[in-house]
mmCIF file of C-alpha atoms and ligand atoms in Angstrom:
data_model
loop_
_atom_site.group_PDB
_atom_site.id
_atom_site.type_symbol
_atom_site.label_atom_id
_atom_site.label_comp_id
_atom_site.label_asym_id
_atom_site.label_seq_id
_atom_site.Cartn_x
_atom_site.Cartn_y
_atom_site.Cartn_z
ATOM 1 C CA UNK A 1 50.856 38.887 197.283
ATOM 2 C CA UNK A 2 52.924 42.314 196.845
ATOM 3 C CA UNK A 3 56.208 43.170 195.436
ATOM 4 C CA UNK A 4 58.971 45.183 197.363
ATOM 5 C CA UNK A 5 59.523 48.114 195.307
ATOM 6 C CA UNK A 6 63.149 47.005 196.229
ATOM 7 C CA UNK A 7 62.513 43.627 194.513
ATOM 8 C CA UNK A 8 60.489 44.978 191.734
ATOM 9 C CA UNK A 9 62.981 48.006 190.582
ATOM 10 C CA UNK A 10 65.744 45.356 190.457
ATOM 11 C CA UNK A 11 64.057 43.423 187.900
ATOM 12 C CA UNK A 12 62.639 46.200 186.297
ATOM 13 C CA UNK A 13 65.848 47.339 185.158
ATOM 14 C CA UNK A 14 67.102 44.041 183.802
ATOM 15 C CA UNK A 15 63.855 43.338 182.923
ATOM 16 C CA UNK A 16 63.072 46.395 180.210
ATOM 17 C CA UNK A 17 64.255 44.030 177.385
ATOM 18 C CA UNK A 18 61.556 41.699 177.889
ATOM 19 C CA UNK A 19 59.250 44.454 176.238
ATOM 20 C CA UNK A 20 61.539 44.210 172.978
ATOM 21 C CA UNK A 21 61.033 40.584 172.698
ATOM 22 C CA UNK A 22 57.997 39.079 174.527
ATOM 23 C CA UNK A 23 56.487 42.709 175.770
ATOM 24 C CA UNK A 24 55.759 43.233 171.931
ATOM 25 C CA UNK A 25 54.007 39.754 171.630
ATOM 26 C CA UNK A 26 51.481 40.328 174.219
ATOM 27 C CA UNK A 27 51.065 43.859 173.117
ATOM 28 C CA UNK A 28 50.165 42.612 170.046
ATOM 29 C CA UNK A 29 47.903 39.851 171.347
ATOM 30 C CA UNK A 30 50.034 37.004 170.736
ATOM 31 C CA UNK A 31 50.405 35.848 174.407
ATOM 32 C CA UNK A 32 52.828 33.097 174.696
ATOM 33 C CA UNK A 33 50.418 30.263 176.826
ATOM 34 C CA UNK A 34 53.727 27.893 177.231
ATOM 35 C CA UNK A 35 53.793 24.027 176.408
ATOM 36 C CA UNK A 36 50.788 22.306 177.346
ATOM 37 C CA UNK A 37 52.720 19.047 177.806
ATOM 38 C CA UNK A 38 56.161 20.367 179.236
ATOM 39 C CA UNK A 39 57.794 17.940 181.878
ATOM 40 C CA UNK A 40 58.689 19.290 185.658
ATOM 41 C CA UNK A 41 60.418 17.938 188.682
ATOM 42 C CA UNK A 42 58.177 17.460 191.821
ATOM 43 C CA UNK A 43 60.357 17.981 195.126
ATOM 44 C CA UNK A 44 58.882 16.862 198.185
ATOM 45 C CA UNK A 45 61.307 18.122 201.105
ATOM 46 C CA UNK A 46 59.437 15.978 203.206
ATOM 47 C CA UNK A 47 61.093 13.097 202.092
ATOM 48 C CA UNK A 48 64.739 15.132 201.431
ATOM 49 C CA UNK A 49 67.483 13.596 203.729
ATOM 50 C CA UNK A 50 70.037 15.866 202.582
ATOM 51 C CA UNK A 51 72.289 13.050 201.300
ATOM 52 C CA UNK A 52 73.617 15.209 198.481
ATOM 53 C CA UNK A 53 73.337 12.562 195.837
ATOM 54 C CA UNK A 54 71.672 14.754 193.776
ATOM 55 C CA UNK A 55 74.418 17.043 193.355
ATOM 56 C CA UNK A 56 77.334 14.605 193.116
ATOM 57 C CA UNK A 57 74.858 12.926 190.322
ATOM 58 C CA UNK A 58 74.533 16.559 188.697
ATOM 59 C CA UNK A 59 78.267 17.093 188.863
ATOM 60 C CA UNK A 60 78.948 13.822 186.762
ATOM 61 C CA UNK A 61 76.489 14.298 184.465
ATOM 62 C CA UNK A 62 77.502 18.087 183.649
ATOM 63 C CA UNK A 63 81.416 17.151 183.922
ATOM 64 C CA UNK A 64 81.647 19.526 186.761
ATOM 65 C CA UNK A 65 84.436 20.649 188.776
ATOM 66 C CA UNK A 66 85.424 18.951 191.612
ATOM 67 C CA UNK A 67 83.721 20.260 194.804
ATOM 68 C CA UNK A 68 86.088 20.961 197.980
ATOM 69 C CA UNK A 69 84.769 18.899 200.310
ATOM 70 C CA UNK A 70 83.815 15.427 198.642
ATOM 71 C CA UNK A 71 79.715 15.124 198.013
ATOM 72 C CA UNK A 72 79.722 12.422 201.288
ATOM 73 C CA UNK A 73 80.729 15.205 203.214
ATOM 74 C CA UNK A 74 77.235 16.513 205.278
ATOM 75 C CA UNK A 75 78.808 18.855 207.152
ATOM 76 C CA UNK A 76 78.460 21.522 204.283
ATOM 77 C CA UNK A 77 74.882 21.539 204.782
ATOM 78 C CA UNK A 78 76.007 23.693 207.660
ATOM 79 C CA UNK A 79 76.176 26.495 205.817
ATOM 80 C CA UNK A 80 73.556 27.826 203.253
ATOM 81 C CA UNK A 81 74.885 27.658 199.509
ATOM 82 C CA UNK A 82 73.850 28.442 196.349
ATOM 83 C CA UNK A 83 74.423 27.437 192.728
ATOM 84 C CA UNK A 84 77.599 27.993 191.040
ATOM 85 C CA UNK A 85 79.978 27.529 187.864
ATOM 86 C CA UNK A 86 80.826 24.157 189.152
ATOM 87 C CA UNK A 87 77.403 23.353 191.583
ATOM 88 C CA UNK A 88 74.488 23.310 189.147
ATOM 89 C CA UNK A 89 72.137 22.394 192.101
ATOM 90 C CA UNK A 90 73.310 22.389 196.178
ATOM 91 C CA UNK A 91 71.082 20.719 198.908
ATOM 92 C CA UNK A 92 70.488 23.084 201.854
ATOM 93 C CA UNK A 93 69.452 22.198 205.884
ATOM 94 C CA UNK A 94 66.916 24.516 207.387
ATOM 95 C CA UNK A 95 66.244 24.626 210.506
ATOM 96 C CA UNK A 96 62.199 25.166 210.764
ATOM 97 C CA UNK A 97 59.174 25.205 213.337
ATOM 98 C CA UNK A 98 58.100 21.775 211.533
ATOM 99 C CA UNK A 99 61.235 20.236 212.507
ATOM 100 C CA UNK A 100 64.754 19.767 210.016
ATOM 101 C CA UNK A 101 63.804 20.128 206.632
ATOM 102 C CA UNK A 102 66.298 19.973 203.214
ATOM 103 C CA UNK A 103 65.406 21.585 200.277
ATOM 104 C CA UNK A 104 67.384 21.491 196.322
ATOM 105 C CA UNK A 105 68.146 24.290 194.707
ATOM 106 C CA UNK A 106 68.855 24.698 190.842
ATOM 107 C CA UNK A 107 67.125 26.556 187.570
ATOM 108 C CA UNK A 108 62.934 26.289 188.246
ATOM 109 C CA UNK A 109 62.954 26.228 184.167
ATOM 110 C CA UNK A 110 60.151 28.977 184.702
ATOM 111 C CA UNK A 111 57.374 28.770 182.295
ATOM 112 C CA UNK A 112 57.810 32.480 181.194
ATOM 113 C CA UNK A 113 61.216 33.290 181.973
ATOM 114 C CA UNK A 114 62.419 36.219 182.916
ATOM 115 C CA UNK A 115 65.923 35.105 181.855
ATOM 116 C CA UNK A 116 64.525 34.571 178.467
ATOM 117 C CA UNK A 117 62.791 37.854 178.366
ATOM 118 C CA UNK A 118 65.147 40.211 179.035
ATOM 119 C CA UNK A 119 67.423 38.718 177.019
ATOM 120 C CA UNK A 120 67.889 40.784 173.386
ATOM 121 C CA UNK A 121 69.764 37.926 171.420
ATOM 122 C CA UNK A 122 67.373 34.883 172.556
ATOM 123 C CA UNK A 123 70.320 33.132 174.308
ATOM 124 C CA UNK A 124 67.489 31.485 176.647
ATOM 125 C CA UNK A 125 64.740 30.085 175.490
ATOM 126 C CA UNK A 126 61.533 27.711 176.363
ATOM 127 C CA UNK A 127 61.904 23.953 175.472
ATOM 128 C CA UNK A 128 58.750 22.018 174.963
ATOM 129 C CA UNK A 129 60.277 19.253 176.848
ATOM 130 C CA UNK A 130 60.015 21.999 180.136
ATOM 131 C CA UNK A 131 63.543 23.058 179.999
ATOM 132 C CA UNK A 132 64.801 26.656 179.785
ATOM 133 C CA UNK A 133 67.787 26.593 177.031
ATOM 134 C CA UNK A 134 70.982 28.264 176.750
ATOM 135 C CA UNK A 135 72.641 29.148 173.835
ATOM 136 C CA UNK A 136 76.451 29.955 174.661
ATOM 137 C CA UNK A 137 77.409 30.905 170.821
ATOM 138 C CA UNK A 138 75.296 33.835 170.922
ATOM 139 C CA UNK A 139 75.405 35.352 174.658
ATOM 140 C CA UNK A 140 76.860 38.528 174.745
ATOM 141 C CA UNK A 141 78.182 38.207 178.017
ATOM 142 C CA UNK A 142 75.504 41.241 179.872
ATOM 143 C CA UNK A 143 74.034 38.936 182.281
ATOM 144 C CA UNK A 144 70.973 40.651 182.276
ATOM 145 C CA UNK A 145 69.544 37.172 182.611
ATOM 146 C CA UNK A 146 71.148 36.953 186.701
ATOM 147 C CA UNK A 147 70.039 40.221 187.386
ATOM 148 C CA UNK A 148 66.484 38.960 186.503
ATOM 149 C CA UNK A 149 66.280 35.444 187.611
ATOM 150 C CA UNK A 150 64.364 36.227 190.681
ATOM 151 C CA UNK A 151 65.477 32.798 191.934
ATOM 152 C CA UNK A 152 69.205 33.900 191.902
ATOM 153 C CA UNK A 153 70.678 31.185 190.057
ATOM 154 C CA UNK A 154 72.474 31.593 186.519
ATOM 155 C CA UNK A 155 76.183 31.970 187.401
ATOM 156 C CA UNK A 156 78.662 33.655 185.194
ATOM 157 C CA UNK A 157 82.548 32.129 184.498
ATOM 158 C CA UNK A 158 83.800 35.438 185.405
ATOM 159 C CA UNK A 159 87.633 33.838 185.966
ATOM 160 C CA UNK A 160 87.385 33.060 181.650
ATOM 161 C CA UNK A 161 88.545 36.117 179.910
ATOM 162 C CA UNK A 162 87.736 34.463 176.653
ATOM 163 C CA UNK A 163 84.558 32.711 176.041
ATOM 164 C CA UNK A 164 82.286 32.978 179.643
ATOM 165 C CA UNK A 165 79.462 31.696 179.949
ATOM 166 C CA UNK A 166 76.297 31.675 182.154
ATOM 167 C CA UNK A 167 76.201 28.698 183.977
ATOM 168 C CA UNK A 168 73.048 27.010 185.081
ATOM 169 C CA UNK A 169 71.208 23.873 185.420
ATOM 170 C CA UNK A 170 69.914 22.451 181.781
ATOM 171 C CA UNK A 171 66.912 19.461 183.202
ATOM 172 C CA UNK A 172 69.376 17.753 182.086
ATOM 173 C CA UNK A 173 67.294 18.702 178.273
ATOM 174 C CA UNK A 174 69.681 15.981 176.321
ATOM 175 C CA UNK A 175 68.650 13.048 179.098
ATOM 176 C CA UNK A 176 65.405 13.716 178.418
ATOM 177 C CA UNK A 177 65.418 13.792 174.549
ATOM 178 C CA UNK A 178 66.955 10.342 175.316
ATOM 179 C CA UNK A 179 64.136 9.206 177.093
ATOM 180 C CA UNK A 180 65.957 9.423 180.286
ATOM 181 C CA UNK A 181 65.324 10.623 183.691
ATOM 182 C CA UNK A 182 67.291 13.792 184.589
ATOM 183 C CA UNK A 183 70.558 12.682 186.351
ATOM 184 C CA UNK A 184 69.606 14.476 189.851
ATOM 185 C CA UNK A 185 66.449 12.728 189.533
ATOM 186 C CA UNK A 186 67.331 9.169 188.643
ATOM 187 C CA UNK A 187 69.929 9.138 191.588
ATOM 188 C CA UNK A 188 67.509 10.438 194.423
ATOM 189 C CA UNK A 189 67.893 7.374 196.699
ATOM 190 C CA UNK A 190 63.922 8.499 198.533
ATOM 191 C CA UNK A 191 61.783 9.748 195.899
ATOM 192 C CA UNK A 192 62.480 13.146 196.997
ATOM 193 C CA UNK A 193 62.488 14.257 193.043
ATOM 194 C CA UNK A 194 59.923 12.628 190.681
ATOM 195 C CA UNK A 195 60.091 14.084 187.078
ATOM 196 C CA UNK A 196 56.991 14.071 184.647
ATOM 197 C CA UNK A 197 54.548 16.006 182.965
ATOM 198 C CA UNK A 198 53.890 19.198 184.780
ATOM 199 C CA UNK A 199 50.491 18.749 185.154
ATOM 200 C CA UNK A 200 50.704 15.221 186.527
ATOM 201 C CA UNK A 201 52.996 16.664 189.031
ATOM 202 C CA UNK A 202 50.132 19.375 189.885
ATOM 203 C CA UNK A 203 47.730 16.404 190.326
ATOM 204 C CA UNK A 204 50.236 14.190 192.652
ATOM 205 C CA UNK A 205 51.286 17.219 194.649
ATOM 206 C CA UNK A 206 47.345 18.468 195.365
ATOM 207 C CA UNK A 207 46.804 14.429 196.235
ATOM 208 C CA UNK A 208 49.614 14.532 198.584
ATOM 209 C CA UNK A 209 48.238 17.756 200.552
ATOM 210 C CA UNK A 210 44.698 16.337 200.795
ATOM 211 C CA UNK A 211 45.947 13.130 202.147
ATOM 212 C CA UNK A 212 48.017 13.837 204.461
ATOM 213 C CA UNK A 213 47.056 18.108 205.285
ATOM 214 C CA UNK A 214 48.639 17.536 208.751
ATOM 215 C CA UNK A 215 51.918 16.950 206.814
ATOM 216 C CA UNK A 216 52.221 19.588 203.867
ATOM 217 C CA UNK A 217 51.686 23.175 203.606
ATOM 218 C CA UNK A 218 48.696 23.601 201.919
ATOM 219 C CA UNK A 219 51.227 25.339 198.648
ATOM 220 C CA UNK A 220 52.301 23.719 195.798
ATOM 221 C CA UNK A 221 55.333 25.937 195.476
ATOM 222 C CA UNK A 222 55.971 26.995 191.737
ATOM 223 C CA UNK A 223 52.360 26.692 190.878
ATOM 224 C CA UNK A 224 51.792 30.079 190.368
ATOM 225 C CA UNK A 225 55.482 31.957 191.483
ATOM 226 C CA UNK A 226 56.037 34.134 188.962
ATOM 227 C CA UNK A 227 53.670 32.632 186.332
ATOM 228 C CA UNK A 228 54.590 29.344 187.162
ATOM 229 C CA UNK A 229 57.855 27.164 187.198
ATOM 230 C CA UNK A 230 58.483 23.321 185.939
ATOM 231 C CA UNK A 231 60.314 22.538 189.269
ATOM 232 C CA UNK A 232 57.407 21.928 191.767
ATOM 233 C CA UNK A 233 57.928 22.077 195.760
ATOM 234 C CA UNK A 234 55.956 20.260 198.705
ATOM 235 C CA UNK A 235 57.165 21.603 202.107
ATOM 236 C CA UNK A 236 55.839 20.616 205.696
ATOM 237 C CA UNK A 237 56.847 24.430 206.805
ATOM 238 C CA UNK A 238 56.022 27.671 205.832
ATOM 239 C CA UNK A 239 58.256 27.786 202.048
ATOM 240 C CA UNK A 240 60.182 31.252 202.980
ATOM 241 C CA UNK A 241 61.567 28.964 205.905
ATOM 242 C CA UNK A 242 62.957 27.030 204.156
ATOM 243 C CA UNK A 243 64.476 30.127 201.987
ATOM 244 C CA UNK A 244 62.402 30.084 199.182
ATOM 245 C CA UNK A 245 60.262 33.376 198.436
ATOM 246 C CA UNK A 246 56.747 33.851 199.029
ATOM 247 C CA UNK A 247 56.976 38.081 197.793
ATOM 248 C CA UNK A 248 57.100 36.930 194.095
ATOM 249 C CA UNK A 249 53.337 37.164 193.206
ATOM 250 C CA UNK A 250 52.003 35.001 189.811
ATOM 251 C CA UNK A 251 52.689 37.377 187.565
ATOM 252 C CA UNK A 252 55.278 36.564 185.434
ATOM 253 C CA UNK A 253 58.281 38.901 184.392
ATOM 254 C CA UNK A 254 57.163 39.937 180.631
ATOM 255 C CA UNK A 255 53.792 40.590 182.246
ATOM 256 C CA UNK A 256 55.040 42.673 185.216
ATOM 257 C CA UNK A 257 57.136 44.956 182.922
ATOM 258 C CA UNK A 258 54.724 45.541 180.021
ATOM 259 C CA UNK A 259 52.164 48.086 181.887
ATOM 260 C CA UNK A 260 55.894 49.696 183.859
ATOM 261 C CA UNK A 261 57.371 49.910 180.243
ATOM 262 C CA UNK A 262 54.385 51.808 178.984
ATOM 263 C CA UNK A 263 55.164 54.693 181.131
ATOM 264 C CA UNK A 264 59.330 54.942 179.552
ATOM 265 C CA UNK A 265 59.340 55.093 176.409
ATOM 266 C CA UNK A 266 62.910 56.666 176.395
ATOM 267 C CA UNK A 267 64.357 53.833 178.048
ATOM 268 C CA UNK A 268 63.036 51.442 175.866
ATOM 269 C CA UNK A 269 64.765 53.400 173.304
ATOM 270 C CA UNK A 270 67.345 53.304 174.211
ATOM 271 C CA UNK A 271 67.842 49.879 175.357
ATOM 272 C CA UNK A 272 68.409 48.497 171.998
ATOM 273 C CA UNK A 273 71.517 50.841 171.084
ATOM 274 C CA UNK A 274 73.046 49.809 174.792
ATOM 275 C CA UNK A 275 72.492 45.861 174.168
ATOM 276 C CA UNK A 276 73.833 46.121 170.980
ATOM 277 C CA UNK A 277 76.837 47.743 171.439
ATOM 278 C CA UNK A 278 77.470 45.580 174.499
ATOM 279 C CA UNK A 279 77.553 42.842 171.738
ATOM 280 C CA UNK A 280 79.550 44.549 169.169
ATOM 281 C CA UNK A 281 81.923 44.876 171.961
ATOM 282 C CA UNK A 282 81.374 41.216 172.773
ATOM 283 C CA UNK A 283 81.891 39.827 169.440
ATOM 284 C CA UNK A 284 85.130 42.380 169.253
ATOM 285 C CA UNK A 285 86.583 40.802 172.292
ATOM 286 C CA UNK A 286 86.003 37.505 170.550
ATOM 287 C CA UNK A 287 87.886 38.569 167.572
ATOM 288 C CA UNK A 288 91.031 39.639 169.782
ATOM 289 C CA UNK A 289 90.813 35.950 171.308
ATOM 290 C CA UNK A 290 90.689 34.350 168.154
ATOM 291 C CA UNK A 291 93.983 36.528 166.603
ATOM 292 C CA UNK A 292 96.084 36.110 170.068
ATOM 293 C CA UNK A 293 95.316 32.415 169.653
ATOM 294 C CA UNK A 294 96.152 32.402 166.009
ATOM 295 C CA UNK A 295 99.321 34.590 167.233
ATOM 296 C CA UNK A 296 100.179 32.181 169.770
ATOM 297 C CA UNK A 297 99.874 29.388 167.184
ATOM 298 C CA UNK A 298 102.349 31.582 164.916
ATOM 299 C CA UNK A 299 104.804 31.973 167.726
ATOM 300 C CA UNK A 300 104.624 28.181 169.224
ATOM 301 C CA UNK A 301 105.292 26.583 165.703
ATOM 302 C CA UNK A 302 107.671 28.709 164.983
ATOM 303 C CA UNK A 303 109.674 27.854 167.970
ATOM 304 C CA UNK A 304 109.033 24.576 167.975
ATOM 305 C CA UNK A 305 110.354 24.982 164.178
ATOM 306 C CA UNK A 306 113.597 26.708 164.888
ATOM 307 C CA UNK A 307 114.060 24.032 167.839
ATOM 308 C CA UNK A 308 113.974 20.757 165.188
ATOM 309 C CA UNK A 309 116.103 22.748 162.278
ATOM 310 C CA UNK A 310 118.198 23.419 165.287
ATOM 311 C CA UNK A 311 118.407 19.513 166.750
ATOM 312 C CA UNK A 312 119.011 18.394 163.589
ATOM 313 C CA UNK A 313 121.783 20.607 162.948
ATOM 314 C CA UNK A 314 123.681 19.313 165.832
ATOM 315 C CA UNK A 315 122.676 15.343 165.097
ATOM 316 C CA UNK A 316 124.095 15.885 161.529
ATOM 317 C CA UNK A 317 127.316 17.370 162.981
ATOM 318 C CA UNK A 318 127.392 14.990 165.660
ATOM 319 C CA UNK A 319 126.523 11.940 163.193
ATOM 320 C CA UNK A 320 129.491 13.826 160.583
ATOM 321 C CA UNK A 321 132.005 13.739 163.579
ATOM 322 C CA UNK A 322 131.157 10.233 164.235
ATOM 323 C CA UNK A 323 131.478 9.129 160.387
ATOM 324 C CA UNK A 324 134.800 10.856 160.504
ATOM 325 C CA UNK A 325 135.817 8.988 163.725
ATOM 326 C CA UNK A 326 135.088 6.150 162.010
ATOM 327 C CA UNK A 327 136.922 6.726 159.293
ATOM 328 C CA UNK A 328 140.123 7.348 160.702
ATOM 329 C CA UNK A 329 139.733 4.388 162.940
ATOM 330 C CA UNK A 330 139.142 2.498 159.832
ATOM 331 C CA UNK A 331 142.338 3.729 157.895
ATOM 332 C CA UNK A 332 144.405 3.135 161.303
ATOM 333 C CA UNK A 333 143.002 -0.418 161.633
ATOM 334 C CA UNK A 334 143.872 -1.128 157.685
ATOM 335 C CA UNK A 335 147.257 0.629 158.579
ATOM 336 C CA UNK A 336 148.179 -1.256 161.832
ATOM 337 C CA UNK A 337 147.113 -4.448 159.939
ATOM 338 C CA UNK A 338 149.284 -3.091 156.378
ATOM 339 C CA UNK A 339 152.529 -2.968 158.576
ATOM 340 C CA UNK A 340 151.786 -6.083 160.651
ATOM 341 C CA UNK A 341 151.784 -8.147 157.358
ATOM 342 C CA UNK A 342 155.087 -6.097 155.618
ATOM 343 C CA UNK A 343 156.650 -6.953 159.356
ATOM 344 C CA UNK A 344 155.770 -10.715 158.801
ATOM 345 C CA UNK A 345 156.931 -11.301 155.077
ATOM 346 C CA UNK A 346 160.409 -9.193 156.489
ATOM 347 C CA UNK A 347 160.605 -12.043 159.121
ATOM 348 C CA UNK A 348 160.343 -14.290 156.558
HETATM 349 S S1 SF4 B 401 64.895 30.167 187.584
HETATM 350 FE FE1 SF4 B 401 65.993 31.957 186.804
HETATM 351 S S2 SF4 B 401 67.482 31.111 185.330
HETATM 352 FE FE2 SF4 B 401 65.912 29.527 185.710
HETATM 353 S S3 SF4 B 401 64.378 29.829 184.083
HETATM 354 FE FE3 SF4 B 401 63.674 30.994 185.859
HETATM 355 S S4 SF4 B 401 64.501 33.054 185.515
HETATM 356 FE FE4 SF4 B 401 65.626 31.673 184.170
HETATM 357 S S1 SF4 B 402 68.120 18.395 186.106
HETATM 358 FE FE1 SF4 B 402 70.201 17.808 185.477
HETATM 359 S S2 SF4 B 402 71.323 19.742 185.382
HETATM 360 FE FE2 SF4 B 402 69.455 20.134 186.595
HETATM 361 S S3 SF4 B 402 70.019 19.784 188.737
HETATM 362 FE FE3 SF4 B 402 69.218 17.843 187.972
HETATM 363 S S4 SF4 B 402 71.059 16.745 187.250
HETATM 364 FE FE4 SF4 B 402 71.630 18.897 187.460
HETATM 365 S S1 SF4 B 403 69.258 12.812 196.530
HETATM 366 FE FE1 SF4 B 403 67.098 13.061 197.099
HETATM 367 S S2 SF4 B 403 67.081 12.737 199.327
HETATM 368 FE FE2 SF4 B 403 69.204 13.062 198.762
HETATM 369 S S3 SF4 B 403 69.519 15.276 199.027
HETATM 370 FE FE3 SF4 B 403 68.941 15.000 196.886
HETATM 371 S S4 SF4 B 403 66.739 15.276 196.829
HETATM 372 FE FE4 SF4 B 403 67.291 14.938 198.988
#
């Protein structure tokens, strides 16, 4: 399969980091040959109904914004939609020459991704359990990592002036340290998703084409896309129907941009300086968060301060006006009640 030079030079850019960190490694003969026994997610659109109880499962288990229309709400599959800050995965119809087909969206957890690679400060990384990681505490915030994902999915909280973040799906990593299913997977109400160990998956998918060829494309998508991704894909039609991309090729992302990189030395020269000053001014716009908080801190107790010495103030002078109210009705009473009794011993 070939690459649009289009397609390629967009990754290329984003993608001349991945020589710093895993360019170097194959270089030097240490090729990274992934997890044996990493986990996947087999979709077979040809039993997805579209019911969206994937998502609304995804949404809970993230803590995810509320979307606008409520997850019961089909008529968004109208439209085609992709991931977002608040949609880690979205269910989209297709309308194909096999018939209506819906097909999930989310993070294919690649098994060499190009996320990872062209990230300098290792926010991403490979799990052994399949997923792809991300580390929020040290992102830099130069979402080289979207740029790259040739699946279009990270997202980036650009509406957070303080601490953004990428935003993607996780395979729901902690579930499955639990010994859970991941959420979107567990709530599939037709066995649409089955999660297990990628190479099972392989073996059920291949199984699945033999026995029933008239049904299936003969493709297990995400077998070999771009080196290979944990999220699997049966389809009845022809996979760029249903908008997923058959230009990718199996080569991965650190091994397209090794033999490019060769030829630029320059660049690769100075990508370092340009990543790292994006951090330093990453970690300085940290710094100015952290001292307007502490300034806003300052300012709010202080208030808050002057507005008790304040209220006290006035319920001292208000309790002192009171006491002195008092008072004098005390000394008229024991007046009134001095002249009453003189009155009565005159009478008498
Ligand atoms: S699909 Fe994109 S975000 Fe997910 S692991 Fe692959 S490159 Fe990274
Ligand atoms: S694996 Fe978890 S985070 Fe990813 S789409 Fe499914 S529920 Fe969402
Ligand atoms: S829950 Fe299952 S059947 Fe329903 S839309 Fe998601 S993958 Fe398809």
């Amino acid at each position: 399969m070939s690459i649009s030079r289009r397609k390629f030079i967009g990754w290329f850019g984003a993608a001349s980091g991945a020589l710093l960190v895993s360019g170097k490694a194959r270089a030097s003969g240490k090729e990274f040959k992934g997890f044996p026994k990493s986990n996947g997610v087999l979709h077979d659109t040809a039993l997805c109904v579209g019911c969206r109880t994937c998502e609304s499962a995804c949404n809970k288990e993230n803590k995810l914004g509320k979307p606008d229309k409520p997850f019961t709400d089909l008529t968004v599959l109208k439209e085609k939609r992709r991931t977002t800050n608040d949609a880690y995965t979205v269910v989209n119809k297709f309308e194909t020459k096999k018939g209506v087909l819906f097909a999930k969206k989310q993070c294919n957890h690649c098994l060499e991704p190009a996320c990872a690679s062209v990230c300098f400060v290792k926010a991403f990384k490979k799990d052994k359990t399949g997923a792809v990681t991300y580390d929020a505490d040290v992102c830099v915030g130069c979402r080289y990592c979207m740029v790259a994902c040739p699946f279009d999915v990270p997202t980036y909280e650009y509406d957070d002036p303080f601490t953004p973040e990428v935003k993607k799906c996780t395979l729901c990593k902690p579930r499955i340290d639990a010994g859970k299913l991941p959420a979107c997977v567990e709530g599939c109400p037709k066995d649409a998703l089955i999660f297990g160990e990628r190479k099972k998956l392989l073996k059920i998918a291949r199984k699945r084409i033999e026995k029933h060829p008239e049904r299936y494309e003969d493709h297990i998508y995400g077998e070999k896309e771009m080196g290979g991704t944990s999220w699997l894909y049966l389809s009845p039609a022809k996979f760029e129907e249903i908008d997923m991309r058959e230009d990718l090729g199996s080569k991965s992302t650190p091994e397209l941009t090794h033999g490019a990189l060769a030829v630029v030395p320059m660049v690769v020269g100075l990508w370092p300086a340009f990543l790292t000053g994006m951090y330093a001014m990453t970690k300085r716009r940290q710094k100015i968060a952290l001292d307007e908080k502490n300034e806003a801190v300052k300012v709010a107790t202080e208030t808050t301060k002057a507005t008790a010495d304040e209220a006290l103030k006035e319920a001292l002078k208000k309790a002192e006006s009171a006491k002195e109210k008092a008072i004098d009705s005390a000394v008229k009473k024991a007046l009134e009640e001095a002249k009453k009794s003189e009155d009565t011993e005159e009478e008498e």
